[in-house]
XYZ file of C-alpha atoms in Angstrom:
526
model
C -0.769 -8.027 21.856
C 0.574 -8.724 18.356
C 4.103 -7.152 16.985
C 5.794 -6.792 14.059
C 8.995 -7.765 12.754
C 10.943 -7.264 9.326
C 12.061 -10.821 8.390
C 14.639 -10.471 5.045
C 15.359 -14.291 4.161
C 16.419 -16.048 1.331
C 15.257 -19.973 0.249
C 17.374 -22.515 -1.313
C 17.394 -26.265 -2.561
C 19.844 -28.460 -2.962
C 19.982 -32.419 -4.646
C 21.909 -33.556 -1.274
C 18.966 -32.679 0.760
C 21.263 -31.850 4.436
C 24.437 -31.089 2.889
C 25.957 -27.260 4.030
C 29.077 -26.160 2.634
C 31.840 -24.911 5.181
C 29.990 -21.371 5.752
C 33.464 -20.007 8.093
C 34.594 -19.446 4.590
C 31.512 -16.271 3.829
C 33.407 -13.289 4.512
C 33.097 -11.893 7.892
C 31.807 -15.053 9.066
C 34.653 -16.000 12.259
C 32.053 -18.406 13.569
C 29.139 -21.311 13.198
C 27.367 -22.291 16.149
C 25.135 -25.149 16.351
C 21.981 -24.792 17.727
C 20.193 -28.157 17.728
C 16.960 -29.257 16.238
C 13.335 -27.759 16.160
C 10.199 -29.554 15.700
C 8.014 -26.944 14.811
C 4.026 -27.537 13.711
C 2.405 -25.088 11.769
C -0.991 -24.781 10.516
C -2.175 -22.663 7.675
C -5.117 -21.063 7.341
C -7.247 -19.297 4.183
C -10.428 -19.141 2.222
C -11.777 -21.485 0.202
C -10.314 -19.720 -2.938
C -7.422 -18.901 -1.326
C -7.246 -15.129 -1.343
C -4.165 -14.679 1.042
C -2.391 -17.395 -0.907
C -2.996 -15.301 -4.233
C -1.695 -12.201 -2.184
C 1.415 -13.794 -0.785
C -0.181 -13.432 2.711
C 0.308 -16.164 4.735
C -1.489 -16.915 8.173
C -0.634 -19.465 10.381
C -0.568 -20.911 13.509
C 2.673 -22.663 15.123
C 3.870 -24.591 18.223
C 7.297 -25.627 18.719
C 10.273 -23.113 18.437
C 10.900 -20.170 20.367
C 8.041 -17.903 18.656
C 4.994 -20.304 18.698
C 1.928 -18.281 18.098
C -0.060 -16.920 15.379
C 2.410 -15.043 12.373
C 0.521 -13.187 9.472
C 2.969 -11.983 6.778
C 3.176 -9.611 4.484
C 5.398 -9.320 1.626
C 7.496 -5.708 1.067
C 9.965 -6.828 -1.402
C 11.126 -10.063 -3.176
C 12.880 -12.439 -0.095
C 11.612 -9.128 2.313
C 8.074 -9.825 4.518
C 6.808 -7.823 7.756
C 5.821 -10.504 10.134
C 3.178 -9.988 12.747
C 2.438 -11.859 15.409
C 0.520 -12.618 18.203
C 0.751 -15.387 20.921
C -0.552 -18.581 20.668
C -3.889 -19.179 21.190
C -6.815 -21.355 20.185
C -8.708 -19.347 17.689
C -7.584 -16.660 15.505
C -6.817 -12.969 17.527
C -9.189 -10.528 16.377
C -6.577 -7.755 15.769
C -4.971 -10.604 12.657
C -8.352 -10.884 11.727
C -8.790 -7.962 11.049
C -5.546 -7.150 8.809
C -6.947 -9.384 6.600
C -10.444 -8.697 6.343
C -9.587 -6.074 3.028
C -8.616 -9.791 1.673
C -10.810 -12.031 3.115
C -14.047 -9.820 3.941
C -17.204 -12.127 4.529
C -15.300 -15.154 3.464
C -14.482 -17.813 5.972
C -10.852 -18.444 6.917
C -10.024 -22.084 7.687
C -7.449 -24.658 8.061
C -5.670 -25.456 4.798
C -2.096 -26.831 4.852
C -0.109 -28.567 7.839
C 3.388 -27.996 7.355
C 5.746 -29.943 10.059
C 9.281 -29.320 10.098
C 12.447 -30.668 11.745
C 14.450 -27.404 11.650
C 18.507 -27.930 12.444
C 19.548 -24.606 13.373
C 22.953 -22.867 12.607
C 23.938 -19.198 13.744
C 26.910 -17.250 11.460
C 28.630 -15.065 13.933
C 31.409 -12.463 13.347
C 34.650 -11.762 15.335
C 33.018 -10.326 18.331
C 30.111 -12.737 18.293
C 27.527 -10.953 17.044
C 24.648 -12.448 14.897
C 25.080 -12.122 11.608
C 22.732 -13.933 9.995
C 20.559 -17.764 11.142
C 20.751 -20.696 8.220
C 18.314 -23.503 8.962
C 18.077 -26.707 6.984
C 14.328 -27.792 7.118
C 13.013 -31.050 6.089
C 9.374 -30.325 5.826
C 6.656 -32.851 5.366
C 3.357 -30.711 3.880
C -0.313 -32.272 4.023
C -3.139 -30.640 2.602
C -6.589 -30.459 4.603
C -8.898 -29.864 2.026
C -9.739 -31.065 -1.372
C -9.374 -34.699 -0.524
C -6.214 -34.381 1.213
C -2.297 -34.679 -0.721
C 1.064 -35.038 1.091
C 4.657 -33.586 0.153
C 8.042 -33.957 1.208
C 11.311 -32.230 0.775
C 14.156 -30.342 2.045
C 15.461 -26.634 2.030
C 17.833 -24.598 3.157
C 16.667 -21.077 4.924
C 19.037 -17.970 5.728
C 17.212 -14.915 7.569
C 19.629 -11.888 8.028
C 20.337 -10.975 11.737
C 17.749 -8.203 12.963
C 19.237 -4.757 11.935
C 21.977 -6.618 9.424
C 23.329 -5.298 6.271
C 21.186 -7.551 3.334
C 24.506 -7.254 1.272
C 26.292 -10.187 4.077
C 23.308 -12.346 2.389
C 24.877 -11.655 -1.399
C 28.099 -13.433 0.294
C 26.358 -16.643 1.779
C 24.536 -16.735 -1.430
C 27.396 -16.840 -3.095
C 29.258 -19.637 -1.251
C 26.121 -21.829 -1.386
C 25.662 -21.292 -5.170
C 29.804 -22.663 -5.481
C 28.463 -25.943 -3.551
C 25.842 -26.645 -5.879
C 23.121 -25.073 -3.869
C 20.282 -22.924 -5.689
C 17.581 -20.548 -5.359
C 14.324 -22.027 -4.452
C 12.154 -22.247 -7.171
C 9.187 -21.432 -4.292
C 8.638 -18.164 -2.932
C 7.858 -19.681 1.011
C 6.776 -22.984 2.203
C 3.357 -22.716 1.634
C 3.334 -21.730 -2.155
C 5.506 -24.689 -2.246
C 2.865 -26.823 0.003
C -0.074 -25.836 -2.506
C 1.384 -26.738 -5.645
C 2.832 -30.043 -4.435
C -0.058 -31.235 -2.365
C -2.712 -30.363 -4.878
C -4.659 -33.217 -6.132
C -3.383 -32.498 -9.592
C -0.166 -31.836 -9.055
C 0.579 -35.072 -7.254
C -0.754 -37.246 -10.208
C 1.181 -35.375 -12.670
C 4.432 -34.951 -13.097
C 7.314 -33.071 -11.336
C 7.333 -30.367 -14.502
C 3.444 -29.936 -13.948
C 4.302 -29.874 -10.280
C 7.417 -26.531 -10.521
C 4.464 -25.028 -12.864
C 2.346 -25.165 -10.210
C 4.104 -23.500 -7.547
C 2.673 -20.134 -7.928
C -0.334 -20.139 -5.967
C -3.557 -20.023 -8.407
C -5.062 -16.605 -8.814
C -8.530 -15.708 -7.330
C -11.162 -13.840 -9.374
C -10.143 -9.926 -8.340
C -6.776 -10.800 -10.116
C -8.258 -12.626 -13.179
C -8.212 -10.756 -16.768
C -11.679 -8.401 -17.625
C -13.876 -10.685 -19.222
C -14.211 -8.767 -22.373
C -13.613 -9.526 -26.066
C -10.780 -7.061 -25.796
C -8.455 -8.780 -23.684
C -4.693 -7.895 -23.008
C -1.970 -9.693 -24.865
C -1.000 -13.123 -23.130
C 2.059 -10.932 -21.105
C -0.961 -8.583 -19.669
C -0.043 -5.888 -22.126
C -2.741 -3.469 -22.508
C -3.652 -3.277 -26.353
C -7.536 -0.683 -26.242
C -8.633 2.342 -24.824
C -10.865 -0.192 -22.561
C -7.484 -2.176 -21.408
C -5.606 0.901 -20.147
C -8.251 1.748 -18.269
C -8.913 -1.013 -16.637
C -5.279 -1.447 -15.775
C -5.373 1.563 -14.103
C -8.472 1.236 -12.224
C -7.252 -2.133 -11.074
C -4.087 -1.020 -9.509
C -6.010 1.144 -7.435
C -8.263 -1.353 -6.246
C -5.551 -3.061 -5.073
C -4.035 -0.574 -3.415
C -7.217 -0.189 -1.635
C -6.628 -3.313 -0.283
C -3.169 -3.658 0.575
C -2.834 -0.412 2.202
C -5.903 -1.233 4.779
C -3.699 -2.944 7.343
C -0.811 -0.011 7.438
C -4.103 1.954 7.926
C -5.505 -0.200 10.900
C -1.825 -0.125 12.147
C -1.556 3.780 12.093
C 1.673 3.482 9.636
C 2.602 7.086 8.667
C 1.271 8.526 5.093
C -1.045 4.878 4.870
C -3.934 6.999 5.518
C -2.655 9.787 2.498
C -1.898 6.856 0.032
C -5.266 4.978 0.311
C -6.844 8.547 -0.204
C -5.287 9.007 -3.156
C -6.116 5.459 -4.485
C -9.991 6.449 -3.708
C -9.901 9.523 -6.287
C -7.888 8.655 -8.557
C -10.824 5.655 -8.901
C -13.643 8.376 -8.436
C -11.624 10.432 -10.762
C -11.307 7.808 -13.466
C -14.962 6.670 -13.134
C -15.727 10.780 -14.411
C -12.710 11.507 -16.423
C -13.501 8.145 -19.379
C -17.078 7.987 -19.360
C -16.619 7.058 -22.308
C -14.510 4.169 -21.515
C -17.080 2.974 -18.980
C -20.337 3.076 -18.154
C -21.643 5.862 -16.070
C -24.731 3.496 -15.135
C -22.445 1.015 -13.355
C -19.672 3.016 -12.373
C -21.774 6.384 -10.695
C -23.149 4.209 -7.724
C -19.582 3.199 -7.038
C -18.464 6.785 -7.189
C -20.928 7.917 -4.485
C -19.031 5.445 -1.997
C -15.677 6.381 -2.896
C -16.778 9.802 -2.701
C -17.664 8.766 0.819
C -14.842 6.591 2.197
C -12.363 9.726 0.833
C -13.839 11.795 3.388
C -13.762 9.455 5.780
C -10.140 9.130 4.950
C -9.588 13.069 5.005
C -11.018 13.430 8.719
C -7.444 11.732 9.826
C -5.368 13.160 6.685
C -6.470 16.499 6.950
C -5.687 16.938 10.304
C -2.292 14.951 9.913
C -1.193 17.628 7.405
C -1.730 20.916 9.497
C -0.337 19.314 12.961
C 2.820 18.704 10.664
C 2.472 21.963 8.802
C 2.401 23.677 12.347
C 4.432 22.231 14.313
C 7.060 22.795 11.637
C 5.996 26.471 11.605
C 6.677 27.070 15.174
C 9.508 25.205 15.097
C 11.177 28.231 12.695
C 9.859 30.801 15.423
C 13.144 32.869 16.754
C 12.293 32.278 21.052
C 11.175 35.815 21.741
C 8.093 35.608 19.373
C 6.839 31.982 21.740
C 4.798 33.086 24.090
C 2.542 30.458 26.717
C 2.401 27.039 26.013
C 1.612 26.654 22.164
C 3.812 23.440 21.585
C 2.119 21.792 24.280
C -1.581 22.778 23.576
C -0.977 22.101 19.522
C 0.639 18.683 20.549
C -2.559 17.699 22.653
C -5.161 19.111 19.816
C -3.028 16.769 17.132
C -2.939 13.899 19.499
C -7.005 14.260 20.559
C -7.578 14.605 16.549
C -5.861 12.093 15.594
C -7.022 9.365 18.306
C -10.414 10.294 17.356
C -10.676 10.115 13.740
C -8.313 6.883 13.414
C -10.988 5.049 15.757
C -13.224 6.368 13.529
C -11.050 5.517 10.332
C -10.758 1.711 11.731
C -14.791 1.351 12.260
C -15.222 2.763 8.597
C -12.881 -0.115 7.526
C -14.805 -2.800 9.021
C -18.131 -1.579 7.710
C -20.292 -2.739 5.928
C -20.467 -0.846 3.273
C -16.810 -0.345 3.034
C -16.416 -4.124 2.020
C -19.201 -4.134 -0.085
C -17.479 -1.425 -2.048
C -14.487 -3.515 -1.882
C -16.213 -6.502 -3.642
C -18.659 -4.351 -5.815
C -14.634 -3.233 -7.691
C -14.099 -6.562 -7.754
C -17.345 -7.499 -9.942
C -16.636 -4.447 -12.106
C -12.729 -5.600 -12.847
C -14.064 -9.226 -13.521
C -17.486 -8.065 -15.857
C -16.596 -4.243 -17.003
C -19.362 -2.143 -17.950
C -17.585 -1.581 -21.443
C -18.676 1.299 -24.021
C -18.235 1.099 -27.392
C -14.456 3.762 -27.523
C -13.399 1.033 -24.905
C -12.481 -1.188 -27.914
C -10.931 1.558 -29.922
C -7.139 2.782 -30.151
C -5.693 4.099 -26.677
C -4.011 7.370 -27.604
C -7.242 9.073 -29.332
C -9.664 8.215 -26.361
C -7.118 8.811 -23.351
C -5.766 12.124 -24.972
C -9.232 13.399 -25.724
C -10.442 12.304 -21.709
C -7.343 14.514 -20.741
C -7.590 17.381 -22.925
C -11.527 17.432 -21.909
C -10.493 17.910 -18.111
C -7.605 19.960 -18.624
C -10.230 22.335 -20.674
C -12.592 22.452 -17.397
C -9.195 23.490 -15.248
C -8.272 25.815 -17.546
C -11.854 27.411 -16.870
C -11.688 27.438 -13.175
C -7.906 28.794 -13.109
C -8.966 31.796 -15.076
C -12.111 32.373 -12.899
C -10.027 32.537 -9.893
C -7.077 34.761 -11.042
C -9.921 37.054 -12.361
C -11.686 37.465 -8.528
C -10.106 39.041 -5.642
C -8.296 38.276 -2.944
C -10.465 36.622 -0.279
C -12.863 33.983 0.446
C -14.892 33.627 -2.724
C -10.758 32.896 -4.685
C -9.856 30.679 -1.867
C -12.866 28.785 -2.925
C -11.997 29.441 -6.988
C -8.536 28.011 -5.853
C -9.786 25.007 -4.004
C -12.006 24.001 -6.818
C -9.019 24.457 -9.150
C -7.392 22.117 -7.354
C -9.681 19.145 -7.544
C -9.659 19.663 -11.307
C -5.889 19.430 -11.176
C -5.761 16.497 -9.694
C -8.572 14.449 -12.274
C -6.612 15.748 -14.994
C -3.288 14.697 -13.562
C -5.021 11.159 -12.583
C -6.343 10.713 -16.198
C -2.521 11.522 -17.630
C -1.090 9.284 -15.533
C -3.469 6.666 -17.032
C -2.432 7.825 -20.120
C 0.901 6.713 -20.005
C 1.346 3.564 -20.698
C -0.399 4.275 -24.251
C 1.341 7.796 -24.750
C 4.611 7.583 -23.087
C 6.570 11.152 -22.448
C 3.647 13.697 -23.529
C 1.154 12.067 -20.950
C 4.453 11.845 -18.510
C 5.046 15.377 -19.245
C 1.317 16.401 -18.337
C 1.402 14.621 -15.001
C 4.825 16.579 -14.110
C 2.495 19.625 -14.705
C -0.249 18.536 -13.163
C 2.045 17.947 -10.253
C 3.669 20.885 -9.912
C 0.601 22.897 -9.866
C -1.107 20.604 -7.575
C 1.634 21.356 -5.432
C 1.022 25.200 -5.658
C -2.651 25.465 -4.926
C -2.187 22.675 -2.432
C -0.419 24.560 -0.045
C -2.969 27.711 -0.611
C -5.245 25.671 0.620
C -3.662 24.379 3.061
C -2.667 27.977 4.541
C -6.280 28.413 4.067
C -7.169 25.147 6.525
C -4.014 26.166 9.112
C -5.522 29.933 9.139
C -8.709 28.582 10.501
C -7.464 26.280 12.842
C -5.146 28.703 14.109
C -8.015 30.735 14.655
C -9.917 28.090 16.566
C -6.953 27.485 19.176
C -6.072 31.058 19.424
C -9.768 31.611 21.286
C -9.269 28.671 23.332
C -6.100 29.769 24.446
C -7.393 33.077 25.278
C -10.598 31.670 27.161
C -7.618 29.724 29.341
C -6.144 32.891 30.437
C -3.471 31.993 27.907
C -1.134 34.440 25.489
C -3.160 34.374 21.999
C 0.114 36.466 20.367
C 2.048 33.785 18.927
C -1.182 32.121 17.035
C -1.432 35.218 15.307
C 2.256 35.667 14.307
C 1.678 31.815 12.600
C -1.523 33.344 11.178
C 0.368 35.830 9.206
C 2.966 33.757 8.539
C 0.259 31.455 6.780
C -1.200 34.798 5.290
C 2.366 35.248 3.692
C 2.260 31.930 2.168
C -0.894 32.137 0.433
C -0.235 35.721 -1.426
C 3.181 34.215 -2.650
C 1.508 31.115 -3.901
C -1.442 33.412 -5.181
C 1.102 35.667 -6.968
C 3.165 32.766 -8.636
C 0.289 31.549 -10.063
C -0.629 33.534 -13.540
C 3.205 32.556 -14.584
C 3.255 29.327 -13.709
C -0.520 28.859 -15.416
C 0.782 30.417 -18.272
C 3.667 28.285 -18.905
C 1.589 24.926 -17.991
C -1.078 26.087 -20.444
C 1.348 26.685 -23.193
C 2.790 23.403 -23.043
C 0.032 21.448 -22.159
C 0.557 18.152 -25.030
C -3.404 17.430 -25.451
């Protein structure tokens, strides 16, 4: 069974390889205990074109130490990785493989670096003991195992924070090595370093072609559109076609880095990577003329699909939390039977369903083939002709064009009554919102504050007929365990108080809605 721990660390190098300056003198530090030296054995594994390298996801496997086993890790912030492991074992677990299938997908994963380390061990302890932080000096001896083989040696100096510590005590070691002449790695981990040092290249050339080197070589999802309307050198956007592309890239990868907080159940993971899948399907519609419907159409149908595969979990995620907060505001006298308990087991039952469901979409096959059919359309876009023309005329227009079809459905809705057929109106309203808020936000990059300004909007209506509907979605289900309460033999009463209290909700969201549509239309910048 694999777990996860937050590892916050920071890397150093020094010209006297196993030299450590008197650390007793790091404020709060009362203490340095020696803890003796670790062989430790590690064995790194990734594709052929080394997606999880390009990711800064590493995979290993490691004897020696008191954690030997498999460790996959991801990063979360510069010196900051989530480290998972699993105990040791001859062949990969299945539950690491498959946090990194989003990367790796049909590709094999295989041995690629050895990295073998003598680790001597130091612990910084405060008055009473306590951990504060663990500084290792490793002298690490890196062979490649493939491309004809390359071998590297050196030494650094490691210091990982003490589970649960205050990253600011790693400011004040920093600060004492930096007096001795000690300095920030120029590698973010081991293995970036292992790569560049060990590559065949790298270890004919010189050292300046080797520090070049140490950022691990993209793969071909990250590499710039090929298109005669590239991005500056700094991966500024400069046409209509370059924005576009920027954004629909940044969604693809957030397709893929959210998919193993989605596997591991991590609260909102499920919301975010929804989001990322319309905001695509939404871009694919909104700059048709940007891209090619042809090409981009067939992908829509799929993302159409995996958002409401998505939804089954978010949707129900919402109104548990919408509910449970509802009845939590319920004055005791109005709580009749066992509603906490019988919405707690519907949530729990929902949710255990559709994230077993969620996980076997994620491993499908057609999710991955989505996954690599973004990939061919970042690498060859299906460019139109207003992809290669200025940025603010095409992306304003694409907004203006869906805000027009919003403003069309808004006024619909406020015209119909109350009731089913304007909960619809409302719902579709919504949607629009949301493409034209998607297509700002791509926007603004090119347009700055007006586009900013239109997303703000976008938001705050989204917000509005979002919780309609969502009153809408908790009246039914409030409906649906009312009758299975009363077929128990159970008090219905209190369903129907939350039933009216959703009721409230929805006229005061209805009635606020001709002002604030007003006041968004006015100042809408397209």
């Amino acid at each position: 069974m694999a777990d996860t721990k937050r590892e916050i660390e920071r890397k150093y190098e020094s010209d006297d390889d196993a030299a450590l300056p008197d650390l007793t003198r790091v404020p709060g530090v009362a203490s340095v205990r020696g803890r003796g030296v670790t062989h430790l054995d590690a064995t790194y594994h990734d594709t052929a074109d080394q997606r999880l390298a390009a990711s800064s996801v590493t995979l290993r496997r490691r004897t020696g130490g008191a954690d030997a086993g498999w460790h996959l890790k991801f990063p979360v912030a510069p010196g900051v990785r989530d480290e998972i492991r699993a105990p040791l074992s001859d062949t990969l677990p299945d539950e690491l493989a498959a946090l990194v299938r989003s990367r790796v997908r049909a590709r094999e994963l295989r041995p690629v670096v050895r990295l073998r380390s003598d680790r001597d061990v130091r612990h910084l302890l405060d008055d009473q003991d306590r951990l504060l932080a663990e500084v290792s000096v490793d002298t690490v001896h890196a062979e490649r195992l493939t491309g004809g083989g390359g071998e590297a040696r050196w030494t650094e100096i490691e210091v990982e924070l003490a589970d649960d510590g205050d990253p600011a005590f790693l400011d004040k070691v920093e600060k004492r090595l930096t007096k001795a002449g000690v300095r920030p790695s120029s590698s973010s981990s081991k293995l970036a370093r292992a790569l560049a040092e060990t590559e065949p290249a790298a270890a004919a050339g010189s050292s300046a072609h080797q520090a070049a080197a140490r950022t691990p070589p993209a793969t071909a999802p990250e590499a710039a559109p090929r298109h005669k309307h590239r991005p500056r050198p700094d991966g500024t956007p400069v046409t209509a076609g370059d924005h576009v592309l920027a954004y629909v890239r940044a969604q693809r990868d957030a397709l893929v880095e959210l998919d193993p907080a989605v596997r591991q159940d991590v609260p909102d993971a499920v919301h975010r990577m929804r989001v990322a899948t319309r905001r695509l399907r939404s871009t694919f519609r909104s700059f048709r003329a940007v891209l090619d419907r042809a090409a981009t159409d067939p992908v829509a149908a799929d993302l159409k699909w995996l958002a409401a595969e998505l939804g089954k979990d978010r949707d129900q995620e919402v109104l548990a939390e919408r509910l449970t907060q509802a009845l939590g505001r319920l004055p005791a006298d109005q709580v009749t039977g066992p509603v906490a308990e019988r919405l707690a087991a519907w949530s729990e039952a929902r949710h255990k369903g559709a994230h077993h469901e969620l996980v076997a979409i994620l491993d499908s096959r057609r999710h991955l083939a989505l996954l690599d059919t973004l990939d061919a359309l970042l690498e060859g876009p299906p460019l139109r002709k207003k992809a290669a023309a200025r940025p603010d005329k095409v992306l304003a227009k694409a907004a203006a064009k869906d805000f027009g079809k919003l403003a069309g459905l808004v006024e619909h809705a406020l015209e119909l009554p109350p009731g089913t057929e304007r909960d619809t109106a409302l719902h579709e309203a919504r949607k629009k919102t949301k493409r034209t808020r998607y297509a700002a936000e791509a926007a603004v990059p090119a347009l700055g504050e007006p586009a900013e300004e239109a997303v703000r909007d976008m938001k705050a209506l989204q917000g509005l007929l979002g919780d309609h509907q969502d009153s809408v979605m908790a009246r039914r289900t409030l409906r649906e365990l009312a009758a299975v309460a009363h077929a128990a033999g159970e008090s219905d009463f209190t369903y129907g108080v939350l039933h009216a209290g959703e009721a409230h909700r929805a006229r005061v969201a209805e009635e606020a809605l001709p002002e604030a549509w007003s006041s968004i239309s006015r100042a809408f910048p397209f």
